[in-house]
Amino acid sequence: MGRASRRRSELRKSPTTEQERQRRQARYAHRAQRRAAKHGSTVQEYEEIARRHHKYIGEALLARHNRRMANMSSAASNLATEAVLEVLASASTMDFALHKLGATRNRFPMHTGERWIDQIAWGIDSAYQIARFIFSGQFVGAAVVLRTQFERWTENAAYNCGVRHRAGESSGSFAARAWSHCHSSYPLSPVTLYEHVRKYGFELEEAIFPWENESHANEGRGLGVHLGDDKTVYPEQMMGELSEFLHGRGPWLPIVHWEAADLLGSNPPSFSDASSCLIDVMRLNLRQLRLCLATLAQEEQIPELPSRYLFALPDTLPAGDTPPPLMLLEPLLPRTGLQSDVLEYYAQIRSAHTEVLHRRRPAGRLYRDDEMAHLAFAERRSRAAHHALKALASEKRELGADFNLDGLEFRATKYVFAAEMAGLLAVWKHGEPQADAAATCSSVLRTASWLWLEDDDRALAQMRILLEQCARMRVWSLKPEKARRLEDSRQTTPKDWIIAAGWKRLNALNRALGEFAHAHARVRQDGAREILWKIQLDGAESSIRTARGHTMDALTAVTMLEAARAVKHVSPAIHEAFIALSEDMEVCDERVNELLDRVMRLRDASLGSYSFVGPAAEWRDQNSKQ
């Protein structure tokens, strides 16, 4: 053996360094991508893959995911980019007011905050998260976050103008009255009342935004609100449209299939109504937040921040039609949104944004409106990345030598597999209600996993949608006649699908997730989080920090198994491959049954007291003494 040959042999035998291991993984991933990229999405192609080995099914699923991510940039350009950026350009003008009024500089974008100014900042930050999901084609995920914001600022609008909920009134009708009264003369007559609380709440004990009993929405438009000189929007209609969309129903479903099944390819379906509704709700929310800022500025009497300036800000500003770069949309994983070049870019963004808030000119000139929209968007993403890195550093300190990013990559891969399995089912069952459920599962699971990476509780709101749609898929697989009756009835609720699926044991999980799906005064998220904590197998004190991730894993497993069950009616060979792949991901029926039993033991668990304090708590205390 020559000297060079011996050296190569010694290298093969020597311990693999982290850098070498990563290079090997990258080479394997590249080869796998090349093998899988040539496949389409037909049943025949996947049967051929399954006959080779189920691991090649996994490669094909990853290739589907990669194609969607590659299509995302061009898809964002096809979406309502210009209209979204116009709203964000207006929102960016409020950053100076947040700065002058003392909003926490490096705040966690997903946290509601303890102070009123941080609560307002949370509402503004949420608009950028909603925009991110619209740019990514994840309209259901955007709608979930948007509805929580709509509920929150509807209650604020009602509080400001003294609108109270009427007995028997729908949440949509209440929202219409609140918005139309609060904004009847906007911005000519500044509102002088405002909600100033330590957290947030509202004085309307009966202003219920139902979930458990949420059937099909009413079709009325209700009272209108003027947006601009020539547009009137209808909050009651908006709330109904959002509700239909979130339950896998209504005319907006083609855009869900476009993202989940068609991988954002070609031209999107007609989505003008969907995008218009989401954008109009964003505008309403931000207008109410502008009112909150103006009234707070009026109280603080800061010379540099006259309240009339805030009232004069328009709802939209011209901002061009160039979407944010893909790196700002991607999930916060070490190989995507947390890559070193992205982090370097974020450092530049944070510096520039800080300079602008201090009225300096980092570019040597004033930024244009479109540049401010992109700067403010990137600044929110930089903060999300900053806190994600802090969380990883904390976990590394806690675990020491046991810390391994491979575990994070494994879970991310499992979420991709589950979402793509559901996405393929949507392709193969096209035109059937089960396909609508599968497409919704695929899209919301993707959004939930991205939010989970950012420690955002709104991942749990996405999982509430996922649970309902998994149950819907299951009923169609096991009881098609029952499923047809539920589809045809306008009184069907999410709980009806869960019971029909034979998952009554999941009632405690359903209730807990329902608390995170809303943001009104009656939510009880502290008790809900405790239920999610106790559902875990170990139940240790430290598991309170893993409750969100455990719920993600549990419902991902349910998604994989129900997608595999439904595929059995399409192809037994693909069904077997899906089951084998699920087992590789440590997913099996036995573990899901164990989960059902653990949840069942918490069937009588209390959700506890209301999470949010302020006017809501004061109102409840007063009425409890009567």
XYZ file of C-alpha atoms in Angstrom:
626
model
C 0.000 0.000 0.000
C 1.414 3.384 -0.982
C 1.811 6.329 1.371
C -1.191 8.195 -0.130
C -3.383 5.105 0.087
C -2.411 4.557 3.743
C -3.257 8.169 4.528
C -6.707 7.829 2.950
C -7.258 4.610 4.876
C -6.256 6.270 8.154
C -8.613 9.147 7.454
C -11.478 6.741 6.947
C -10.731 5.102 10.282
C -10.186 8.309 12.233
C -13.028 9.845 14.273
C -15.330 11.950 12.130
C -15.204 15.623 12.968
C -18.356 17.698 13.063
C -17.343 19.509 9.891
C -16.681 16.252 8.050
C -19.984 14.822 9.240
C -21.827 17.858 7.938
C -20.091 17.585 4.572
C -21.078 13.931 4.297
C -24.649 14.750 5.169
C -24.681 17.522 2.574
C -23.307 15.178 -0.117
C -25.894 12.527 0.753
C -28.711 15.099 0.757
C -27.561 16.401 -2.644
C -27.540 12.892 -4.149
C -30.928 12.117 -2.619
C -32.340 15.372 -3.971
C -31.066 14.561 -7.468
C -32.638 11.099 -7.302
C -35.980 12.358 -6.048
C -36.279 15.603 -8.025
C -37.172 13.763 -11.232
C -40.345 12.329 -9.709
C -43.765 13.887 -10.143
C -46.801 13.413 -7.904
C -48.735 10.598 -9.583
C -49.845 7.440 -7.798
C -47.975 5.317 -10.351
C -44.668 7.098 -9.689
C -44.982 6.736 -5.932
C -45.931 3.061 -6.259
C -42.730 2.537 -8.247
C -40.728 4.334 -5.539
C -42.422 2.271 -2.809
C -41.479 -0.985 -4.557
C -37.801 0.009 -4.386
C -37.729 0.894 -0.673
C -39.736 3.120 1.644
C -36.664 5.286 2.338
C -36.961 6.577 -1.217
C -40.473 7.731 -0.389
C -38.859 9.925 2.274
C -36.472 11.343 -0.324
C -39.402 12.124 -2.622
C -41.257 13.889 0.196
C -38.214 16.022 0.974
C -37.887 16.844 -2.719
C -41.520 18.030 -2.761
C -40.778 20.292 0.187
C -37.648 21.642 -1.490
C -39.559 22.397 -4.694
C -42.108 24.395 -2.737
C -39.382 26.362 -0.969
C -37.667 27.033 -4.297
C -40.965 28.253 -5.749
C -41.655 30.534 -2.809
C -39.830 33.588 -4.117
C -41.632 33.605 -7.443
C -44.921 32.729 -5.747
C -44.612 35.737 -3.441
C -44.330 37.940 -6.522
C -47.575 36.451 -7.860
C -49.450 37.133 -4.649
C -50.916 40.421 -3.448
C -47.405 41.637 -2.683
C -47.989 45.267 -3.519
C -51.126 45.513 -1.372
C -49.427 43.813 1.599
C -46.361 46.027 1.351
C -48.567 49.130 1.256
C -49.994 48.111 4.636
C -46.546 47.311 6.045
C -45.210 50.669 4.843
C -47.911 52.369 6.893
C -47.170 50.112 9.876
C -43.473 51.011 9.703
C -44.330 54.659 10.353
C -45.498 53.643 13.835
C -42.058 52.347 14.843
C -40.900 55.845 15.789
C -43.920 56.250 18.087
C -43.201 52.858 19.704
C -39.626 53.979 20.285
C -40.581 57.351 21.798
C -43.261 55.779 24.015
C -40.775 53.306 25.496
C -41.570 49.994 23.822
C -39.014 47.365 24.827
C -36.284 47.653 22.221
C -35.342 43.992 21.768
C -38.746 42.591 22.655
C -39.740 39.049 21.768
C -42.022 39.651 18.734
C -44.492 36.938 19.784
C -44.902 37.996 23.425
C -47.890 40.103 24.439
C -45.820 42.021 26.976
C -46.579 43.236 30.472
C -46.902 46.938 29.634
C -49.539 48.573 27.485
C -47.000 49.961 25.009
C -45.539 46.482 24.532
C -49.038 45.141 24.014
C -49.495 47.643 21.195
C -46.058 46.695 19.835
C -47.096 43.014 19.878
C -50.102 43.873 17.728
C -47.937 45.730 15.208
C -45.295 42.972 15.197
C -48.045 40.431 14.494
C -48.887 42.204 11.241
C -45.400 41.342 9.977
C -45.794 37.675 10.929
C -49.115 37.594 9.067
C -47.457 39.196 6.047
C -44.668 36.605 6.167
C -47.156 33.764 5.838
C -49.006 35.514 3.026
C -45.697 35.960 1.175
C -45.019 32.247 1.799
C -48.394 31.203 0.379
C -49.529 29.897 3.776
C -52.873 31.663 3.793
C -54.471 29.443 6.442
C -51.604 30.095 8.840
C -51.884 33.814 8.166
C -55.629 33.694 8.811
C -55.165 31.905 12.162
C -52.840 34.615 13.473
C -54.987 37.327 11.917
C -58.177 36.139 13.588
C -56.622 36.256 17.050
C -55.554 39.826 16.345
C -58.984 40.707 14.982
C -60.636 39.451 18.166
C -58.168 41.307 20.365
C -58.574 44.695 18.693
C -62.306 44.283 18.183
C -62.629 44.170 21.961
C -60.394 47.209 22.264
C -62.549 49.093 19.744
C -65.692 48.136 21.679
C -64.131 49.247 24.957
C -63.155 52.597 23.467
C -66.644 53.441 22.275
C -68.685 51.754 24.988
C -70.264 49.026 22.824
C -71.519 46.097 24.874
C -72.383 42.614 23.740
C -76.099 41.883 23.459
C -77.620 38.663 24.726
C -77.716 36.119 21.910
C -75.702 38.300 19.545
C -73.197 36.597 17.258
C -69.539 37.500 17.527
C -69.669 38.797 13.954
C -72.536 41.183 14.674
C -70.804 42.404 17.829
C -67.595 43.034 15.865
C -69.488 44.996 13.222
C -71.077 47.299 15.819
C -67.775 47.802 17.649
C -65.799 48.763 14.562
C -68.503 50.900 12.956
C -69.062 52.916 16.163
C -65.380 53.315 17.021
C -64.408 54.392 13.511
C -67.536 56.206 12.386
C -65.674 59.530 12.017
C -62.052 58.341 11.918
C -59.718 60.218 11.940
C -61.603 63.500 12.394
C -62.687 62.893 16.006
C -59.865 61.340 18.031
C -61.084 58.859 20.631
C -60.230 59.953 24.142
C -61.039 56.688 25.915
C -58.486 53.916 25.637
C -57.579 50.683 27.303
C -54.580 51.100 29.590
C -53.888 47.826 31.401
C -50.998 45.782 32.731
C -51.773 42.964 30.355
C -54.950 43.001 28.385
C -58.582 42.311 28.818
C -61.989 43.783 28.302
C -65.044 44.560 30.333
C -67.410 42.400 28.290
C -67.862 39.122 30.115
C -70.367 37.876 27.547
C -68.434 38.850 24.407
C -67.772 35.230 23.482
C -65.946 34.292 20.305
C -67.093 30.638 20.144
C -64.956 27.744 19.009
C -66.478 24.608 20.437
C -69.897 25.483 19.043
C -68.635 27.178 15.915
C -70.697 25.936 12.980
C -70.952 27.544 9.546
C -70.893 31.333 9.678
C -73.822 33.551 8.803
C -73.770 35.075 5.342
C -74.783 38.633 6.310
C -72.547 41.645 5.790
C -73.643 43.753 8.757
C -72.504 47.316 9.429
C -69.660 48.724 7.378
C -66.458 50.660 8.084
C -64.927 53.082 5.597
C -61.326 52.376 4.611
C -59.977 55.239 2.560
C -62.120 57.404 0.341
C -63.778 54.750 -1.782
C -63.812 51.475 0.122
C -66.186 50.048 2.714
C -65.429 46.808 4.569
C -67.768 44.692 6.675
C -66.313 43.198 9.882
C -69.158 40.706 10.307
C -68.594 39.350 6.821
C -64.830 39.290 7.430
C -65.195 37.237 10.580
C -67.480 34.781 8.802
C -65.081 34.396 5.884
C -62.114 33.816 8.177
C -64.069 31.200 10.115
C -65.042 29.266 6.986
C -61.468 29.306 5.727
C -60.017 28.100 9.032
C -62.338 25.103 9.049
C -61.400 23.915 5.581
C -64.543 25.242 3.937
C -65.618 27.980 1.578
C -64.513 29.479 -1.733
C -60.908 30.153 -0.694
C -59.867 26.479 -0.629
C -58.195 26.511 -4.087
C -55.386 28.671 -2.715
C -54.775 26.102 0.067
C -54.458 23.356 -2.550
C -52.154 25.582 -4.585
C -49.750 25.795 -1.628
C -50.110 22.292 -0.169
C -50.678 20.123 -3.238
C -49.412 22.152 -6.210
C -46.251 23.413 -4.435
C -46.876 27.063 -5.311
C -46.243 26.195 -8.941
C -47.497 27.903 -12.098
C -50.071 30.619 -11.608
C -52.082 30.725 -8.361
C -55.842 30.271 -8.542
C -58.159 33.217 -8.262
C -57.498 34.443 -4.746
C -58.463 38.097 -4.958
C -61.260 37.726 -2.403
C -59.057 35.832 0.064
C -56.122 38.216 -0.155
C -58.392 41.266 -0.110
C -60.122 40.086 3.069
C -56.867 39.300 4.896
C -55.331 42.624 3.920
C -58.445 44.588 4.918
C -58.478 42.922 8.356
C -54.791 43.832 8.736
C -55.666 47.440 7.900
C -58.458 47.520 10.481
C -56.241 46.058 13.195
C -53.441 48.527 12.458
C -55.871 51.441 12.416
C -57.024 50.513 15.921
C -53.404 50.202 17.024
C -52.778 53.664 15.601
C -55.647 54.918 17.772
C -54.071 53.263 20.806
C -50.718 54.902 20.076
C -52.331 58.303 19.511
C -54.266 58.254 22.767
C -51.205 57.065 24.693
C -49.110 59.822 23.099
C -51.810 62.307 24.063
C -51.549 61.218 27.686
C -47.739 61.192 27.761
C -47.578 64.634 26.069
C -44.271 64.019 24.307
C -43.418 67.149 22.284
C -41.783 65.149 19.501
C -44.858 62.932 19.153
C -48.068 64.968 18.759
C -51.118 62.717 18.687
C -52.451 64.551 15.636
C -49.439 63.234 13.712
C -50.451 59.646 14.455
C -54.079 60.283 13.538
C -52.950 61.755 10.242
C -51.020 58.651 9.175
C -52.663 56.907 6.193
C -53.743 53.259 6.235
C -51.492 52.512 3.261
C -48.407 53.975 1.588
C -46.870 53.156 -1.796
C -44.220 50.488 -1.343
C -43.605 48.766 -4.662
C -44.184 45.112 -5.498
C -40.878 43.407 -4.613
C -41.390 40.745 -1.923
C -38.866 40.172 0.867
C -35.984 37.824 -0.024
C -36.511 34.129 0.581
C -34.043 34.035 3.479
C -36.405 36.276 5.495
C -39.324 33.894 4.955
C -37.632 30.576 5.675
C -37.975 28.694 8.975
C -35.434 29.450 11.687
C -33.306 26.335 11.306
C -29.482 26.243 11.309
C -29.398 25.434 7.586
C -31.965 28.003 6.490
C -33.079 31.050 8.497
C -30.160 30.837 10.960
C -27.302 30.506 8.491
C -24.272 32.670 9.155
C -24.809 34.931 6.138
C -28.424 35.533 7.154
C -27.349 36.393 10.709
C -24.777 38.847 9.380
C -27.498 40.495 7.317
C -29.713 40.714 10.412
C -26.930 42.477 12.336
C -26.800 45.131 9.621
C -30.588 45.467 9.687
C -30.719 45.947 13.463
C -28.057 48.642 13.246
C -29.819 50.476 10.419
C -33.211 50.289 12.131
C -31.776 51.662 15.370
C -30.155 54.533 13.495
C -33.450 55.402 11.803
C -35.303 55.439 15.136
C -32.732 57.938 16.410
C -33.408 60.107 13.363
C -30.059 59.454 11.787
C -29.465 58.464 8.160
C -27.539 55.166 7.914
C -27.906 55.178 4.117
C -26.755 58.799 3.886
C -30.285 59.859 2.976
C -33.888 59.331 4.033
C -35.352 55.927 3.315
C -38.183 55.685 0.797
C -41.534 54.207 1.901
C -40.818 50.890 0.177
C -37.393 50.691 1.837
C -38.933 51.371 5.249
C -41.465 48.580 4.713
C -38.663 46.105 3.981
C -36.467 47.428 6.787
C -39.235 47.055 9.360
C -40.081 43.557 8.090
C -36.449 42.434 8.286
C -36.069 43.967 11.760
C -38.919 41.774 13.053
C -37.347 38.702 11.520
C -33.963 39.649 13.034
C -35.516 39.783 16.496
C -37.173 36.404 15.982
C -33.805 34.941 14.931
C -32.083 36.578 17.912
C -34.453 34.942 20.368
C -34.250 31.592 18.555
C -30.465 31.662 18.979
C -30.859 32.545 22.664
C -33.157 29.561 23.113
C -30.636 27.248 21.429
C -27.827 28.636 23.596
C -29.909 28.094 26.724
C -30.652 24.525 25.718
C -26.967 23.921 25.023
C -26.022 25.168 28.500
C -28.676 22.963 30.070
C -27.848 19.779 28.148
C -24.088 20.190 27.940
C -22.461 17.341 26.012
C -25.893 15.879 25.218
C -26.822 18.915 23.117
C -27.124 17.909 19.457
C -28.689 19.832 16.601
C -29.392 16.536 14.853
C -32.410 16.127 17.128
C -33.819 19.415 15.879
C -33.186 18.418 12.259
C -34.836 15.020 12.881
C -37.988 16.665 14.187
C -38.033 19.176 11.345
C -37.760 16.276 8.877
C -40.630 14.471 10.575
C -42.826 17.556 10.263
C -41.932 17.803 6.564
C -42.781 14.128 5.996
C -46.174 14.490 7.682
C -47.062 17.679 5.812
C -46.044 16.235 2.438
C -47.896 12.971 3.045
C -51.051 15.015 3.604
C -50.193 17.166 0.586
C -49.949 14.095 -1.662
C -53.281 12.851 -0.350
C -54.757 16.195 -1.397
C -53.368 15.583 -4.903
C -54.697 12.047 -5.169
C -58.130 12.821 -3.676
C -58.582 16.068 -5.607
C -62.177 17.272 -5.717
C -63.220 15.379 -2.579
C -63.802 16.853 0.896
C -61.085 14.595 2.285
C -58.640 16.353 -0.046
C -59.684 19.711 1.431
C -58.984 18.375 4.928
C -55.630 16.948 3.837
C -54.525 20.179 2.135
C -55.467 22.186 5.227
C -53.534 19.735 7.440
C -50.465 20.054 5.225
C -50.488 23.848 5.217
C -51.195 24.450 8.914
C -48.652 21.840 10.016
C -46.018 23.683 8.008
C -46.993 26.986 9.615
C -47.158 25.423 13.086
C -43.634 24.007 12.755
C -42.272 27.409 11.719
C -43.962 29.081 14.683
C -42.783 26.332 17.042
C -39.202 27.129 16.067
C -39.837 30.688 17.284
C -41.455 29.651 20.611
C -44.675 31.238 19.406
C -47.817 30.000 21.174
C -49.763 30.644 18.000
C -48.315 27.330 16.840
C -50.886 25.822 19.208
C -53.654 27.730 17.444
C -52.506 26.128 14.182
C -52.584 22.733 15.881
C -56.204 23.285 16.851
C -56.997 23.483 13.139
C -54.790 20.431 12.549
C -56.661 18.338 15.118
C -60.045 19.108 13.559
C -58.888 18.399 10.002
C -57.147 15.148 11.016
C -60.427 14.054 12.573
C -62.208 15.006 9.351
C -59.758 12.900 7.305
C -60.273 9.966 9.672
C -64.069 10.086 9.513
C -63.947 10.042 5.714
C -61.676 6.971 5.883
C -63.707 5.032 8.453
C -67.286 6.322 8.204
C -67.834 7.914 4.772
C -71.623 8.067 5.154
C -71.287 9.835 8.510
C -68.723 12.168 6.976
C -71.103 13.085 4.164
C -73.846 13.971 6.656
C -71.440 16.155 8.631
C -70.245 17.897 5.461
C -73.804 18.608 4.340
C -74.991 20.016 7.681
C -74.526 23.711 8.387
C -74.599 22.957 12.118
C -71.439 20.816 12.123
C -68.800 21.971 14.592
C -65.126 20.971 15.015
C -66.105 18.948 18.070
C -68.551 16.923 15.938
C -65.696 15.755 13.711
C -63.554 14.817 16.722
C -66.344 12.779 18.304
C -67.247 11.100 15.006
C -63.575 10.141 14.596
C -63.761 8.198 17.865
C -61.490 10.665 19.601
C -63.723 11.728 22.453
C -60.778 10.913 24.693
C -59.011 13.940 23.187
C -61.545 16.363 24.651
C -59.052 17.847 27.146
C -56.501 18.427 24.376
C -59.191 19.957 22.192
C -60.226 22.344 24.974
C -56.638 23.315 25.745
C -55.765 24.077 22.125
C -59.009 26.018 21.773
C -57.763 28.490 24.382
C -54.754 29.319 22.207
C -56.860 29.681 19.066
C -58.359 32.945 20.341
C -57.243 36.184 21.979
C -60.384 37.537 23.618
C -60.909 38.406 27.253
C -62.208 34.990 28.292
C -59.263 32.824 27.256
C -57.600 30.729 29.960
C -54.209 29.901 28.541
C -52.438 29.274 31.853
C -54.713 26.347 32.686
C -54.586 25.153 29.084
C -50.784 25.112 29.178
C -50.886 23.048 32.366
C -53.055 20.456 30.601
C -50.539 20.258 27.738
C -47.775 19.866 30.315
C -49.519 16.989 32.110
C -50.322 15.163 28.866
C -46.620 14.408 28.437
C -45.336 10.986 29.342
C -42.787 11.988 31.984
C -44.714 14.821 33.649
C -41.520 16.213 35.150
C -41.314 19.801 36.317
C -38.987 20.658 33.448
C -41.515 19.373 30.921
C -43.503 22.603 31.197
C -40.920 23.966 28.728
C -41.493 21.119 26.282
C -45.297 21.075 26.299
C -45.609 22.968 23.009
C -43.101 20.705 21.260
C -44.698 17.559 22.654
C -48.066 18.648 21.305
C -46.435 19.305 17.927
C -44.947 15.806 17.894
C -48.192 14.170 18.988
C -50.361 15.780 16.329
C -47.682 15.276 13.683
C -47.860 11.565 14.475
C -51.648 11.663 14.163
C -51.327 13.426 10.799
C -48.902 10.801 9.458
C -51.078 7.896 10.526
C -54.323 9.376 9.220
C -52.724 10.331 5.895
C -51.404 6.759 5.611
C -54.845 5.364 6.494
C -56.538 7.477 3.822
C -53.901 6.535 1.211
C -54.720 2.846 1.685
C -57.865 3.426 -0.394
C -55.643 4.866 -3.154
C -52.744 2.391 -3.128
C -51.976 -0.377 -0.597
C -48.311 -0.264 -1.652
C -47.950 3.442 -0.855
C -49.871 2.877 2.378
C -47.310 0.273 3.489
C -44.445 2.589 2.582
C -46.034 5.470 4.502
C -46.436 3.239 7.560
C -42.816 2.054 7.356
C -41.595 5.631 6.985
C -43.700 6.663 9.982
C -42.119 3.929 12.064
C -38.668 5.222 11.064
C -39.825 8.553 12.515
C -40.834 6.779 15.778
C -44.544 7.072 14.959
C -46.928 4.169 15.485
C -50.526 3.436 16.514
C -49.477 2.203 19.951
C -47.923 5.560 20.890
C -50.974 7.446 19.667
C -53.220 5.169 21.752
C -51.036 5.858 24.779
C -51.504 9.572 24.103
C -55.284 9.109 23.944
C -55.228 7.364 27.320
C -53.104 10.084 28.928
C -55.405 12.799 27.620
C -58.436 10.845 28.800
C -57.155 10.935 32.375
C -57.329 14.743 32.182
C -60.917 14.844 30.906
C -62.103 16.738 33.999
C -59.071 19.030 34.261
C -59.983 22.646 34.914
C -58.792 25.423 32.642
C -58.423 27.619 35.717
C -58.889 31.351 35.852
C -58.770 33.908 33.091
C -55.261 34.653 31.871
C -55.600 38.355 31.150
C -56.150 41.071 33.683
C -57.254 44.690 33.444
C -60.785 45.933 32.744
C -61.900 42.343 32.178
C -60.910 41.289 35.687
C -62.432 44.417 37.227
C -65.730 43.827 35.452
C -65.839 40.164 36.479
C -65.056 40.981 40.116
C -67.811 43.591 40.279
C -70.421 41.291 38.824
C -69.473 38.314 40.968
C -70.540 40.317 44.068
C -74.001 41.090 42.716
